[in-house]
Amino acid sequence: MKLIEKFQDKVVTSIAVFLFIVSCLWMLIEAISRQVFSISYTISEEVIVFTLIWAIFLTLGQGGKEGNHILVDLFTSRFGAKTKKITTIITNIIGLSYGAFLVYVGVAYIEHLFSTGITSHSPLRLPMGYVYFAVPIGMLFFSFFYLHSLAKELYGKN
């Protein structure tokens, strides 16, 4: 588990930050190009959206690890320690199940996209399977976050 965390902390987060920077720079280039040269690039929307999708999905697990996921604790904050622990365990199981389900469905959908040959609409003609591959990868890290949280709750390990 520590190896996965280090990989996520160093490699995956760096890739996500790079993709976010690429998206921001492309938006800036597109804006300047439109205002100064009256030129718009047909691939701009797809490049920006696809890099943002990848950046967001790659950081789902890291966001959970750092406590940036939305936590609704209106009721659980009033519970006792034992009830809080039980609700946390249930929440972790639900989160893990959700993540694992989306990994499974995402892989099946990617296989479908590649088998049908669906591509993007811009001149890039990027196979959509590559774009949607962000879902199972991101949800895998999301699942690892919930698995780690569940193990920590059950066994007290970090």
Short mmCIF file of C-alpha atoms in Angstrom, two decimals:
data_model
loop_
_atom_site.label_atom_id
_atom_site.label_comp_id
_atom_site.label_asym_id
_atom_site.label_seq_id
_atom_site.Cartn_x
_atom_site.Cartn_y
_atom_site.Cartn_z
CA MET A 1 0.00 0.00 0.00
CA LYS A 2 2.90 2.36 0.74
CA LEU A 3 4.28 1.84 -2.76
CA ILE A 4 0.92 2.79 -4.29
CA GLU A 5 0.75 5.89 -2.08
CA LYS A 6 4.26 7.00 -3.08
CA PHE A 7 3.44 6.41 -6.75
CA GLN A 8 0.25 8.41 -6.37
CA ASP A 9 1.94 11.20 -4.41
CA LYS A 10 4.88 11.63 -6.76
CA VAL A 11 4.03 10.37 -10.24
CA VAL A 12 0.25 10.56 -10.60
CA THR A 13 -0.07 13.95 -8.92
CA SER A 14 2.77 15.33 -11.05
CA ILE A 15 1.08 14.11 -14.22
CA ALA A 16 -2.22 15.65 -13.11
CA VAL A 17 -0.58 18.99 -12.35
CA PHE A 18 1.17 18.90 -15.73
CA LEU A 19 -2.14 18.23 -17.50
CA PHE A 20 -3.82 21.06 -15.61
CA ILE A 21 -0.99 23.42 -16.61
CA VAL A 22 -1.30 22.29 -20.25
CA SER A 23 -5.02 23.02 -20.11
CA CYS A 24 -4.48 26.49 -18.65
CA LEU A 25 -1.74 27.34 -21.13
CA TRP A 26 -3.87 26.13 -24.04
CA MET A 27 -6.75 28.33 -22.84
CA LEU A 28 -4.37 31.29 -22.65
CA ILE A 29 -2.96 30.62 -26.11
CA GLU A 30 -6.47 30.26 -27.54
CA ALA A 31 -7.63 33.51 -25.91
CA ILE A 32 -4.61 35.46 -27.13
CA SER A 33 -4.91 33.92 -30.58
CA ARG A 34 -8.57 34.93 -30.84
CA GLN A 35 -8.06 38.47 -29.57
CA VAL A 36 -4.80 39.35 -31.32
CA PHE A 37 -4.81 37.28 -34.50
CA SER A 38 -8.53 36.46 -34.90
CA ILE A 39 -7.59 32.80 -35.21
CA SER A 40 -9.25 29.94 -33.38
CA TYR A 41 -7.90 26.40 -33.27
CA THR A 42 -10.46 23.68 -33.89
CA ILE A 43 -8.78 21.28 -31.47
CA SER A 44 -8.74 23.70 -28.54
CA GLU A 45 -11.98 22.63 -26.89
CA GLU A 46 -11.05 18.96 -26.94
CA VAL A 47 -7.49 19.50 -25.74
CA ILE A 48 -8.71 21.61 -22.83
CA VAL A 49 -11.61 19.36 -21.84
CA PHE A 50 -9.66 16.11 -22.19
CA THR A 51 -6.65 17.34 -20.20
CA LEU A 52 -8.95 18.65 -17.47
CA ILE A 53 -10.84 15.35 -17.34
CA TRP A 54 -7.61 13.44 -16.92
CA ALA A 55 -6.27 15.88 -14.31
CA ILE A 56 -9.46 15.66 -12.25
CA PHE A 57 -9.79 11.88 -12.36
CA LEU A 58 -6.12 11.35 -11.55
CA THR A 59 -6.45 13.43 -8.39
CA LEU A 60 -9.59 11.78 -6.93
CA GLY A 61 -7.64 9.47 -4.62
CA GLN A 62 -5.19 12.18 -3.62
CA GLY A 63 -8.07 14.52 -2.82
CA GLY A 64 -9.60 11.94 -0.51
CA LYS A 65 -6.27 11.27 1.13
CA GLU A 66 -5.82 14.95 1.88
CA GLY A 67 -9.38 15.31 3.16
CA ASN A 68 -10.68 17.36 0.24
CA HIS A 69 -13.74 15.24 -0.52
CA ILE A 70 -17.07 16.54 0.62
CA LEU A 71 -17.94 15.22 4.04
CA VAL A 72 -21.52 15.42 5.20
CA ASP A 73 -21.36 15.03 8.95
CA LEU A 74 -24.49 16.81 10.11
CA PHE A 75 -25.71 13.69 11.91
CA THR A 76 -22.50 11.77 12.48
CA SER A 77 -20.89 14.64 14.38
CA ARG A 78 -23.49 14.06 17.10
CA PHE A 79 -22.86 10.31 17.33
CA GLY A 80 -20.75 8.59 19.93
CA ALA A 81 -17.31 7.17 19.09
CA LYS A 82 -18.55 3.64 18.42
CA THR A 83 -21.38 4.80 16.12
CA LYS A 84 -18.99 7.14 14.28
CA LYS A 85 -16.63 4.23 13.71
CA ILE A 86 -19.44 2.05 12.34
CA THR A 87 -20.69 4.79 10.01
CA THR A 88 -17.12 5.45 8.84
CA ILE A 89 -16.66 1.75 8.07
CA ILE A 90 -19.96 1.65 6.17
CA THR A 91 -19.01 4.81 4.25
CA ASN A 92 -15.63 3.32 3.34
CA ILE A 93 -17.24 0.09 2.13
CA ILE A 94 -19.73 2.05 0.01
CA GLY A 95 -16.94 4.25 -1.42
CA LEU A 96 -14.77 1.22 -2.16
CA SER A 97 -17.68 -0.59 -3.82
CA TYR A 98 -18.55 2.48 -5.89
CA GLY A 99 -14.95 2.92 -7.02
CA ALA A 100 -14.52 -0.75 -7.87
CA PHE A 101 -17.80 -0.75 -9.80
CA LEU A 102 -16.71 2.26 -11.87
CA VAL A 103 -13.35 0.63 -12.58
CA TYR A 104 -15.16 -2.45 -13.88
CA VAL A 105 -17.73 -0.49 -15.91
CA GLY A 106 -15.08 1.92 -17.17
CA VAL A 107 -12.91 -0.90 -18.51
CA ALA A 108 -15.93 -2.50 -20.21
CA TYR A 109 -16.88 0.84 -21.78
CA ILE A 110 -13.32 1.44 -22.99
CA GLU A 111 -13.30 -1.98 -24.64
CA HIS A 112 -16.57 -1.02 -26.35
CA LEU A 113 -15.15 2.32 -27.53
CA PHE A 114 -12.05 0.70 -29.00
CA SER A 115 -14.02 -2.12 -30.64
CA THR A 116 -16.40 0.34 -32.32
CA GLY A 117 -13.63 2.78 -33.25
CA ILE A 118 -15.35 5.89 -31.87
CA THR A 119 -13.16 8.98 -32.18
CA SER A 120 -13.40 12.62 -31.19
CA HIS A 121 -15.05 15.19 -33.46
CA SER A 122 -12.10 17.51 -34.00
CA PRO A 123 -9.36 17.01 -36.57
CA LEU A 124 -7.45 15.21 -33.80
CA ARG A 125 -9.66 12.13 -34.31
CA LEU A 126 -8.47 10.90 -30.94
CA PRO A 127 -9.87 7.46 -30.05
CA MET A 128 -12.34 8.10 -27.23
CA GLY A 129 -11.13 5.01 -25.41
CA TYR A 130 -7.99 6.94 -24.47
CA VAL A 131 -10.04 9.81 -23.10
CA TYR A 132 -12.33 7.58 -21.05
CA PHE A 133 -9.37 5.56 -19.77
CA ALA A 134 -9.09 8.30 -17.15
CA VAL A 135 -12.20 6.94 -15.43
CA PRO A 136 -10.91 3.49 -14.43
CA ILE A 137 -7.46 4.82 -13.59
CA GLY A 138 -8.84 7.62 -11.44
CA MET A 139 -11.39 5.36 -9.80
CA LEU A 140 -8.68 2.81 -9.06
CA PHE A 141 -6.84 5.41 -6.99
CA PHE A 142 -10.17 6.46 -5.50
CA SER A 143 -10.75 2.81 -4.50
CA PHE A 144 -7.27 2.58 -2.98
CA PHE A 145 -8.08 5.62 -0.87
CA TYR A 146 -11.23 3.98 0.50
CA LEU A 147 -9.45 0.64 0.95
CA HIS A 148 -6.72 2.37 2.94
CA SER A 149 -9.27 4.29 4.99
CA LEU A 150 -11.19 1.07 5.69
CA ALA A 151 -8.02 -0.74 6.76
CA LYS A 152 -7.09 2.19 9.00
CA GLU A 153 -10.54 2.15 10.58
CA LEU A 154 -10.61 -1.63 11.06
CA TYR A 155 -7.02 -2.28 12.06
CA GLY A 156 -5.69 1.13 13.07
CA LYS A 157 -2.88 0.89 10.50
CA ASN A 158 -1.63 3.74 8.31
#
